[in-house]
Amino acid sequence: MLSATNRQIRLARRPQGEIAAEDWAHVTEAAAAPGEGQFAGRTRFVSLDPAMRGWLDDRRSYLPPVGIGEVMRAGSVVEVTESNHPDFRIGDLVVGTFGVQEHVVSDGRGAFRIDPAAAAPSAYLGALGMPGMTAYFGLLDVGALKEGETVVVSGAAGAVGTMAGQIAKARGCQVVGIAGGADKCALLTGELGFDAAIDYRSEDVRKALRAHAPDGIDVYFDNVGGAVLDAALANLAMHARVVVCGAISQYNSATGVQGPSNYLNLLVRRARMEGFVVFDYAPRYREAAREIGDWIAAGRIKVLEHVVRGTVDDFPRTLQMLFRGENTGKLVLELV
């Protein structure tokens, strides 16, 4: 049976710059029962992603902003506790965009049963979820990756970055990762098999890119924007592709986004720079999941997760870890 109450995190006000504790409302309401054609479930894992910061701003984007007073949007894995839906049974684990709350009621749209025997449930929020799909389609479709090319990934120790670098290696490329801190860089070149890593906190990124990619960058997978993007643009190979995935260095800016000053090098190098949204590739998710799953099974990709165990009320604090560089790999909140 469903719990009598449901703890939720709702948006109380729009952040100005960095997200503050006062931007959230911690709410307890009665837990709803499933109606006809619905199921109810308790949340097991909540996904935390840099894109969440953009969802809080009242501006036009690829998704409507989270409304004031609404439950915070988030992907999660839930365990079905009651069901009046023919496709979902009690005990099933289901992934979907259910929001930051202890209990959910769903009609099943956009929800998918997962197999915990094939991979850990949290992996369906990371390597086999949105970050994995983002890395896969960003590199292979938008970046038009070819074997033997030189690939540079910024935010390389994050959920998308770790997958992008490993996918590029699996496709036979030379991979350079950019991350913050010696420990993260050592992880990239050690456990994850990157060919080189650059610590943006202690190194001159532009000089390091010239050293590690002397013939230029063929594909730059950008997760951070700002000064690191400018450094990459300065070292492009002919006909390079710049994949704009995100700009985490800019998300909390209260003065506006810093655009690239080296964009004219796209002209000089006959390169292109293209943004994308992973949801556009939804009809092909199964295709990507199969290939990523095969790489994981073969040991060519390692699933890297940073799991925080806590309650729904720990969501605001855990989300801040993303923007302070405190996580390595996919950040997940496990509700206990």
mmCIF file of N, CA and C in Angstrom, residues 15 37 46 49-50 58 63 70 80 93 104 113 128 136 148 188 191 204 219 223 229 237-238 264 268 293 296 300 325:
data_model
loop_
_atom_site.group_PDB
_atom_site.id
_atom_site.type_symbol
_atom_site.label_atom_id
_atom_site.label_comp_id
_atom_site.label_asym_id
_atom_site.label_seq_id
_atom_site.Cartn_x
_atom_site.Cartn_y
_atom_site.Cartn_z
ATOM 1 N N PRO A 15 15.667 31.196 -9.111
ATOM 2 C CA PRO A 15 16.994 31.578 -8.623
ATOM 3 C C PRO A 15 17.559 32.773 -9.371
ATOM 4 N N GLY A 37 -6.345 2.828 -15.016
ATOM 5 C CA GLY A 37 -5.299 3.013 -16.005
ATOM 6 C C GLY A 37 -4.056 3.685 -15.463
ATOM 7 N N VAL A 46 16.694 9.321 -7.695
ATOM 8 C CA VAL A 46 16.408 10.587 -8.383
ATOM 9 C C VAL A 46 17.663 11.020 -9.132
ATOM 10 N N ASP A 49 20.964 16.534 -12.718
ATOM 11 C CA ASP A 49 21.595 16.861 -13.987
ATOM 12 C C ASP A 49 21.802 18.365 -14.110
ATOM 13 N N PRO A 50 22.906 18.790 -14.750
ATOM 14 C CA PRO A 50 23.145 20.231 -14.929
ATOM 15 C C PRO A 50 22.002 20.958 -15.635
ATOM 16 N N ASP A 58 12.783 31.444 -16.208
ATOM 17 C CA ASP A 58 11.567 31.729 -16.966
ATOM 18 C C ASP A 58 11.943 32.294 -18.330
ATOM 19 N N LEU A 63 12.347 22.910 -23.262
ATOM 20 C CA LEU A 63 11.256 22.475 -22.402
ATOM 21 C C LEU A 63 10.690 23.695 -21.686
ATOM 22 N N GLU A 70 5.413 24.237 -8.569
ATOM 23 C CA GLU A 70 5.375 22.888 -9.149
ATOM 24 C C GLU A 70 6.458 21.997 -8.542
ATOM 25 N N VAL A 80 6.880 0.104 -8.356
ATOM 26 C CA VAL A 80 5.414 0.102 -8.390
ATOM 27 C C VAL A 80 4.871 -0.540 -7.113
ATOM 28 N N LEU A 93 10.164 -2.148 -11.515
ATOM 29 C CA LEU A 93 10.952 -0.918 -11.454
ATOM 30 C C LEU A 93 10.759 -0.175 -12.764
ATOM 31 N N VAL A 104 4.689 8.605 -6.443
ATOM 32 C CA VAL A 104 4.175 9.101 -7.718
ATOM 33 C C VAL A 104 2.917 8.337 -8.108
ATOM 34 N N ARG A 113 9.503 0.138 -18.074
ATOM 35 C CA ARG A 113 9.995 -0.863 -17.135
ATOM 36 C C ARG A 113 11.467 -1.131 -17.417
ATOM 37 N N LEU A 128 22.774 4.211 -19.175
ATOM 38 C CA LEU A 128 21.697 3.723 -20.038
ATOM 39 C C LEU A 128 20.514 4.680 -20.059
ATOM 40 N N TYR A 136 26.115 9.506 -26.701
ATOM 41 C CA TYR A 136 26.064 8.656 -27.894
ATOM 42 C C TYR A 136 25.651 9.451 -29.131
ATOM 43 N N GLY A 148 39.879 7.041 -35.456
ATOM 44 C CA GLY A 148 41.194 7.644 -35.591
ATOM 45 C C GLY A 148 41.243 9.134 -35.351
ATOM 46 N N LEU A 188 40.404 9.773 -15.191
ATOM 47 C CA LEU A 188 40.149 9.733 -16.630
ATOM 48 C C LEU A 188 41.196 8.907 -17.348
ATOM 49 N N GLU A 191 41.391 4.707 -14.776
ATOM 50 C CA GLU A 191 40.252 3.782 -14.827
ATOM 51 C C GLU A 191 39.467 3.860 -16.125
ATOM 52 N N ASP A 204 47.252 25.745 -18.112
ATOM 53 C CA ASP A 204 46.820 26.626 -19.194
ATOM 54 C C ASP A 204 46.166 25.725 -20.237
ATOM 55 N N VAL A 219 36.888 16.623 -33.095
ATOM 56 C CA VAL A 219 35.561 16.753 -32.472
ATOM 57 C C VAL A 219 35.750 17.289 -31.064
ATOM 58 N N ASN A 223 30.740 20.622 -22.727
ATOM 59 C CA ASN A 223 29.781 20.603 -21.624
ATOM 60 C C ASN A 223 29.859 21.838 -20.740
ATOM 61 N N LEU A 229 35.698 26.655 -23.783
ATOM 62 C CA LEU A 229 35.222 26.610 -25.162
ATOM 63 C C LEU A 229 36.109 27.466 -26.063
ATOM 64 N N ALA A 237 41.027 21.464 -35.749
ATOM 65 C CA ALA A 237 41.558 20.938 -37.002
ATOM 66 C C ALA A 237 40.666 21.393 -38.154
ATOM 67 N N MET A 238 41.146 21.198 -39.367
ATOM 68 C CA MET A 238 40.311 21.505 -40.530
ATOM 69 C C MET A 238 39.059 20.626 -40.500
ATOM 70 N N LEU A 264 35.355 32.981 -34.929
ATOM 71 C CA LEU A 264 35.790 33.138 -36.315
ATOM 72 C C LEU A 264 36.751 32.044 -36.754
ATOM 73 N N VAL A 268 37.889 29.985 -40.396
ATOM 74 C CA VAL A 268 39.259 29.706 -40.834
ATOM 75 C C VAL A 268 39.475 28.208 -41.031
ATOM 76 N N GLY A 293 25.060 -1.005 -23.919
ATOM 77 C CA GLY A 293 24.993 -2.199 -23.085
ATOM 78 C C GLY A 293 26.029 -3.234 -23.492
ATOM 79 N N ILE A 296 29.398 -2.059 -22.238
ATOM 80 C CA ILE A 296 29.509 -2.279 -20.785
ATOM 81 C C ILE A 296 29.787 -3.751 -20.498
ATOM 82 N N ARG A 300 34.341 -2.423 -22.063
ATOM 83 C CA ARG A 300 34.910 -1.290 -22.791
ATOM 84 C C ARG A 300 34.405 0.043 -22.252
ATOM 85 N N GLY A 325 31.488 21.118 -8.680
ATOM 86 C CA GLY A 325 32.448 20.124 -9.138
ATOM 87 C C GLY A 325 32.732 19.039 -8.128
#
